[in-house]
Coordinates of C-alpha atoms in Angstrom, one line a residue:
M264 CA 0.0 0.0 0.0
G265 CA 3.0 2.3 0.3
S266 CA 3.8 4.9 2.8
Q267 CA 1.0 6.4 4.9
P268 CA 0.3 10.2 4.6
S269 CA 1.1 12.7 7.2
Y270 CA -0.7 16.0 8.0
R271 CA 1.0 19.4 8.3
Y272 CA -0.8 22.3 10.0
S273 CA -1.3 25.1 7.5
H274 CA -3.3 27.9 9.3
S275 CA -6.4 28.7 11.2
M276 CA -9.5 30.5 9.8
G277 CA -12.0 32.7 11.6
F278 CA -12.5 34.1 15.0
Y279 CA -15.5 34.8 17.3
A280 CA -17.9 37.3 16.0
Q281 CA -21.6 37.8 16.6
V282 CA -22.3 39.0 13.1
G283 CA -20.4 39.9 10.0
R284 CA -16.8 38.7 9.5
G285 CA -16.2 35.8 11.8
F286 CA -17.8 32.6 13.1
N287 CA -20.3 31.9 15.9
N288 CA -20.4 28.2 17.0
P289 CA -19.6 26.9 13.5
V290 CA -20.7 23.3 12.9
D291 CA -19.9 22.6 9.3
V292 CA -18.3 23.9 6.1
T293 CA -18.6 23.1 2.4
T294 CA -16.7 24.3 -0.7
G295 CA -18.8 25.8 -3.5
R296 CA -17.9 27.2 -6.9
N297 CA -14.7 29.1 -7.5
G298 CA -13.3 27.9 -4.1
V299 CA -15.8 29.8 -2.0
L300 CA -16.2 28.3 1.5
Y301 CA -19.5 28.4 3.2
V302 CA -19.3 28.1 7.0
L303 CA -22.4 27.2 8.9
N304 CA -22.9 29.0 12.2
R305 CA -25.3 27.4 14.7
A306 CA -24.9 30.2 17.2
G307 CA -26.0 28.6 20.4
A308 CA -29.2 29.3 22.3
D309 CA -32.5 30.2 20.6
V310 CA -33.0 33.6 22.3
E311 CA -34.1 36.6 20.3
V312 CA -30.8 38.5 20.6
R313 CA -28.9 35.5 19.0
M314 CA -31.1 35.1 16.0
P315 CA -28.9 37.3 13.7
Y316 CA -25.9 35.2 14.8
K317 CA -27.3 32.1 13.0
R318 CA -25.9 32.6 9.5
V319 CA -23.7 31.3 6.8
T320 CA -20.3 33.0 6.4
M321 CA -18.7 33.1 2.9
C322 CA -15.0 33.3 2.6
T323 CA -11.9 31.8 0.9
V324 CA -9.3 29.5 2.3
D325 CA -7.0 32.5 2.5
E326 CA -9.5 34.3 4.7
E327 CA -10.9 36.8 2.2
F328 CA -14.3 37.7 3.6
L329 CA -17.1 37.6 1.0
G330 CA -20.2 38.2 3.1
T331 CA -22.9 36.4 5.0
F332 CA -26.4 35.3 4.4
A333 CA -29.5 33.9 6.3
T334 CA -30.6 34.6 9.8
G335 CA -32.4 32.9 12.7
G336 CA -36.1 32.2 12.5
T337 CA -38.7 30.0 11.1
G338 CA -39.5 31.8 7.8
H339 CA -38.4 31.2 4.3
G340 CA -34.6 31.2 4.1
E341 CA -34.2 31.3 7.9
L342 CA -32.4 28.9 10.2
M343 CA -33.0 27.7 13.7
W344 CA -30.7 24.6 14.5
P345 CA -28.6 24.4 11.4
A346 CA -26.6 21.1 11.4
S347 CA -24.9 20.5 8.1
I348 CA -24.2 22.2 4.8
A349 CA -23.4 20.9 1.3
S350 CA -23.2 22.3 -2.2
D351 CA -24.3 20.8 -5.5
G352 CA -22.7 20.8 -9.0
E353 CA -24.7 24.0 -9.9
G354 CA -23.3 25.9 -7.0
N355 CA -26.4 25.9 -4.9
V356 CA -26.1 25.5 -1.1
Y357 CA -28.2 23.1 1.0
V358 CA -28.6 23.4 4.8
S359 CA -30.2 20.8 7.1
D360 CA -32.1 22.2 10.1
E361 CA -32.8 20.0 13.2
A362 CA -35.4 22.3 14.8
L363 CA -37.4 23.0 11.6
H364 CA -37.1 19.4 10.3
R365 CA -36.3 20.6 6.8
I366 CA -33.7 21.2 4.1
T367 CA -33.3 24.8 2.9
I368 CA -31.7 25.6 -0.5
F369 CA -29.8 28.8 -1.3
D370 CA -28.1 29.9 -4.5
G371 CA -24.4 30.5 -4.4
D372 CA -24.9 34.1 -3.4
G373 CA -27.1 33.2 -0.5
Q374 CA -30.5 33.9 -1.9
P375 CA -33.1 31.5 -0.6
L376 CA -34.6 29.3 -3.3
S377 CA -36.8 26.8 -1.6
H378 CA -37.2 24.4 1.4
W379 CA -38.8 21.1 2.0
G380 CA -39.4 18.6 4.8
V381 CA -41.8 18.0 7.7
K382 CA -41.5 16.4 11.1
G383 CA -42.5 12.8 11.3
T384 CA -41.5 9.1 11.0
G385 CA -42.9 8.2 7.7
E386 CA -41.3 8.1 4.2
G387 CA -40.0 11.6 3.4
E388 CA -40.4 12.9 6.9
F389 CA -37.7 14.0 9.4
D390 CA -37.0 14.0 13.1
R391 CA -33.9 16.2 13.5
P392 CA -32.1 15.9 10.2
A393 CA -28.3 16.3 10.6
G394 CA -25.5 15.4 8.1
I395 CA -26.1 15.8 4.4
A396 CA -24.0 14.9 1.4
F397 CA -24.5 14.4 -2.3
D398 CA -23.9 11.1 -4.1
G399 CA -22.4 10.7 -7.6
D400 CA -25.9 11.1 -9.1
E401 CA -26.4 14.4 -7.3
N402 CA -29.0 12.9 -5.1
L403 CA -29.0 14.2 -1.5
L404 CA -28.4 11.8 1.4
V405 CA -29.8 13.0 4.7
V406 CA -29.0 11.6 8.1
D407 CA -32.4 11.5 9.9
G408 CA -31.0 11.6 13.4
R409 CA -33.9 10.6 15.7
N410 CA -35.4 8.3 13.2
N411 CA -32.1 6.4 13.1
R412 CA -31.9 6.2 9.3
V413 CA -30.4 7.6 6.1
Q414 CA -32.8 9.0 3.5
R415 CA -32.1 9.7 -0.2
Y416 CA -33.8 12.6 -2.1
T417 CA -33.5 14.3 -5.5
K418 CA -32.2 17.8 -5.3
D419 CA -35.7 19.2 -5.3
G420 CA -36.9 17.0 -2.4
R421 CA -38.5 14.0 -4.1
Y422 CA -38.1 11.0 -1.8
L423 CA -36.2 8.1 -3.2
G424 CA -35.7 5.7 -0.3
A425 CA -34.1 5.0 3.1
W426 CA -32.2 2.5 5.1
G427 CA -31.3 1.9 8.8
R428 CA -33.1 1.5 12.1
G429 CA -32.4 2.0 15.8
G430 CA -30.0 -0.3 17.5
S431 CA -26.4 -1.2 17.9
G432 CA -26.0 -4.1 15.4
D433 CA -24.6 -3.9 11.9
G434 CA -26.5 -1.4 9.8
E435 CA -28.3 0.0 12.9
F436 CA -27.9 3.5 14.3
N437 CA -28.2 5.3 17.6
T438 CA -28.6 9.1 16.9
P439 CA -26.4 9.2 13.7
W440 CA -24.9 12.6 12.7
G441 CA -22.3 13.1 10.0
I442 CA -22.2 11.5 6.5
A443 CA -19.8 11.3 3.5
V444 CA -19.7 9.6 0.1
D445 CA -16.5 8.3 -1.5
R446 CA -15.6 8.1 -5.2
D447 CA -17.0 4.6 -5.5
G448 CA -20.4 5.7 -4.1
D449 CA -19.9 4.0 -0.7
V450 CA -21.5 5.9 2.2
Y451 CA -20.0 6.5 5.6
V452 CA -22.1 7.5 8.6
A453 CA -20.9 8.8 11.9
D454 CA -23.0 6.7 14.3
W455 CA -22.8 9.1 17.2
R456 CA -24.1 7.2 20.3
N457 CA -22.7 3.9 19.0
D458 CA -19.2 5.5 18.9
R459 CA -18.4 4.2 15.4
I460 CA -18.4 4.9 11.7
Q461 CA -20.4 2.6 9.5
R462 CA -19.8 2.0 5.8
F463 CA -22.5 1.1 3.3
D464 CA -22.6 0.6 -0.4
A465 CA -24.6 2.9 -2.6
D466 CA -27.8 0.9 -2.0
G467 CA -27.5 1.0 1.8
N468 CA -26.1 -2.5 2.3
Y469 CA -23.8 -2.7 5.3
L470 CA -20.1 -3.2 4.5
A471 CA -17.9 -2.5 7.5
T472 CA -17.5 -0.7 10.8
L473 CA -14.6 1.6 12.0
G474 CA -13.9 2.5 15.5
G475 CA -15.7 1.5 18.7
P476 CA -16.0 3.2 22.1
G477 CA -12.9 4.3 23.8
R478 CA -10.0 6.8 23.8
D479 CA -7.2 4.7 22.3
D480 CA -5.9 5.1 18.8
G481 CA -8.7 4.0 16.4
Q482 CA -11.4 4.2 19.0
L483 CA -14.1 6.9 19.0
N484 CA -16.2 8.9 21.5
R485 CA -19.2 10.5 20.0
P486 CA -17.9 11.0 16.4
A487 CA -19.7 14.0 14.8
G488 CA -18.3 14.2 11.3
V489 CA -16.7 12.0 8.6
A490 CA -15.0 12.7 5.3
V491 CA -13.3 10.6 2.6
D492 CA -10.5 11.9 0.3
D493 CA -9.8 10.8 -3.3
E494 CA -7.5 8.0 -2.2
G495 CA -10.0 6.6 0.2
Y496 CA -8.5 7.8 3.5
I497 CA -11.2 8.4 6.1
Y498 CA -11.3 11.4 8.4
V499 CA -13.3 11.5 11.6
A500 CA -14.1 14.5 13.8
D501 CA -13.8 12.6 17.1
W502 CA -15.9 15.1 19.1
G503 CA -15.9 13.4 22.5
N504 CA -12.1 12.8 22.3
E505 CA -11.4 16.3 21.2
R506 CA -9.4 15.2 18.1
M507 CA -9.4 14.3 14.5
Q508 CA -8.5 10.8 13.5
V509 CA -7.4 9.4 10.1
F510 CA -8.1 5.8 8.9
A511 CA -6.7 4.0 5.9
P512 CA -9.0 2.8 3.1
D513 CA -8.9 -0.7 4.7
G514 CA -10.0 0.8 8.0
G515 CA -6.7 0.7 9.8
F516 CA -5.7 3.5 12.1
V517 CA -3.3 6.0 10.5
S518 CA -2.9 9.1 12.7
K519 CA -4.6 11.4 15.2
L520 CA -4.4 15.2 15.6
R521 CA -5.2 17.2 18.7
G522 CA -4.8 20.6 17.1
E523 CA -2.1 23.2 16.4
G524 CA -4.1 26.3 16.0
E525 CA -2.7 29.8 15.9
P526 CA -4.3 33.2 15.6
S527 CA -6.0 33.7 12.2
K528 CA -5.5 36.6 9.9
W529 CA -8.9 38.0 11.0
S530 CA -8.0 37.8 14.6
D531 CA -4.6 39.5 14.0
E532 CA -6.4 42.3 12.3
Y533 CA -8.8 42.6 15.2
F534 CA -6.0 42.9 17.7
V535 CA -4.2 45.5 15.7
A536 CA -7.3 47.7 16.0
N537 CA -7.9 46.8 19.7
Q538 CA -4.5 47.2 21.4
D539 CA -5.9 47.0 25.0
E540 CA -7.2 43.5 24.3
L541 CA -3.9 42.6 22.6
E542 CA -2.0 43.6 25.7
E543 CA -4.2 41.4 27.8
R544 CA -3.8 38.5 25.4
Q545 CA 0.0 38.8 25.5
K546 CA -0.1 38.5 29.3
A547 CA -2.3 35.4 29.2
D548 CA -0.9 31.9 29.5
L549 CA -2.3 30.2 26.4
E550 CA -0.7 26.8 27.2
P551 CA -0.9 26.4 31.0
A552 CA 0.4 23.4 32.9
L553 CA -2.5 21.2 33.8
P554 CA -2.8 18.2 36.2
P555 CA -2.3 14.8 34.6
D556 CA -5.9 13.7 35.4
V557 CA -7.5 16.7 33.7
E558 CA -10.6 15.9 31.6
L559 CA -10.0 16.2 27.8
R560 CA -12.7 18.8 27.4
D561 CA -11.1 21.0 30.2
E562 CA -7.7 20.5 28.6
S563 CA -9.0 21.7 25.2
A564 CA -10.8 24.6 26.8
S565 CA -7.5 25.7 28.6
I566 CA -5.0 25.3 25.8
E567 CA -5.7 27.5 22.8
K568 CA -3.9 25.5 20.1
L569 CA -6.0 22.4 20.7
F570 CA -9.2 21.4 19.1
W571 CA -12.2 22.3 21.2
G572 CA -15.5 20.8 20.1
P573 CA -14.4 19.4 16.6
A574 CA -17.9 19.0 15.0
S575 CA -17.0 18.4 11.4
V576 CA -14.2 17.6 9.0
K577 CA -14.1 18.1 5.3
V578 CA -11.4 17.5 2.6
N579 CA -10.9 19.0 -0.8
S580 CA -9.3 17.9 -4.0
Q581 CA -6.1 19.8 -3.2
G582 CA -5.4 17.7 -0.1
R583 CA -6.6 20.3 2.4
V584 CA -8.3 19.1 5.5
F585 CA -10.7 21.4 7.3
V586 CA -11.5 20.7 11.0
V587 CA -14.4 22.9 12.3
E588 CA -14.2 23.8 16.0
T589 CA -17.6 24.7 17.4
C590 CA -16.3 26.0 20.8
R591 CA -13.3 28.0 19.6
H592 CA -15.2 29.5 16.6
R593 CA -12.6 28.6 14.0
I594 CA -11.4 26.1 11.4
Q595 CA -8.0 24.6 11.5
V596 CA -6.6 23.8 8.0
Y597 CA -4.1 20.9 7.4
T598 CA -2.3 19.7 4.3
K599 CA -2.0 16.0 3.4
E600 CA 1.7 15.1 2.6
R601 CA 3.7 12.0 1.8

């Protein structure tokens, strides 16, 4: 099989912002036409003051800010508990919404086009839809979280079928979340409460399982996101273990990353304009010594460079890996190398 890849930290994107340039509890990212990145901001509690924080940020990998669209609410083009984002071959952007039990479609500039979906357990109905991804035929696969299944739709919302049920056996789910499709059409589902990734063929037939509960290499704790690159390497946002793990195409463990984040270009520009805050930051210990028995989440919260709440991972054709950190309001970017 040859040498395994390694992953070099490139840079961090974003910083905390309630509105405008920046992120607010980001949960996912997708790449659209012309390299535009669409970052989905969930923005915490559903209180009125936070409604404008729920939005999609448009930018480039080099942190050129291109604008935002959407806002919190229940109306056309509005979001409440946005969970996942994907783009199609025409450049349109799709967002799943757990609270509204629907998929909302925007054009590449952020203008709302349509939405579809209702709450329920029947065919074509949702109960907290989460991860979404397009297959090779540009049909949309939707992780139907509380219904413990994966549903397939045409881009305009026509129901095509589903698979899965609640449980812990092969092909069963317990609150699944993330999803990805590889070049061969196989489907990977982050089976959240079963602490594993399950792999299916394009028709939903079970093929294999990666992971299992634990903290050791190759084990998972509440995996939230999954991605597959052009060589078949599998990336998992191992949320409960505060890390990102990489598996080989055959399912073997390759590597793990805890995070190497540094201030982004946006945050540097902010501190140039806010010298008092910069002075306080320079006094702070951003990598404090911690007791050996510290909880992983407390460690990530205390040490700035570490992943804190990795909710999603995506890869692009240039070998870049994007790890979305919900709690630190940023994306860490890595480059795959040999």
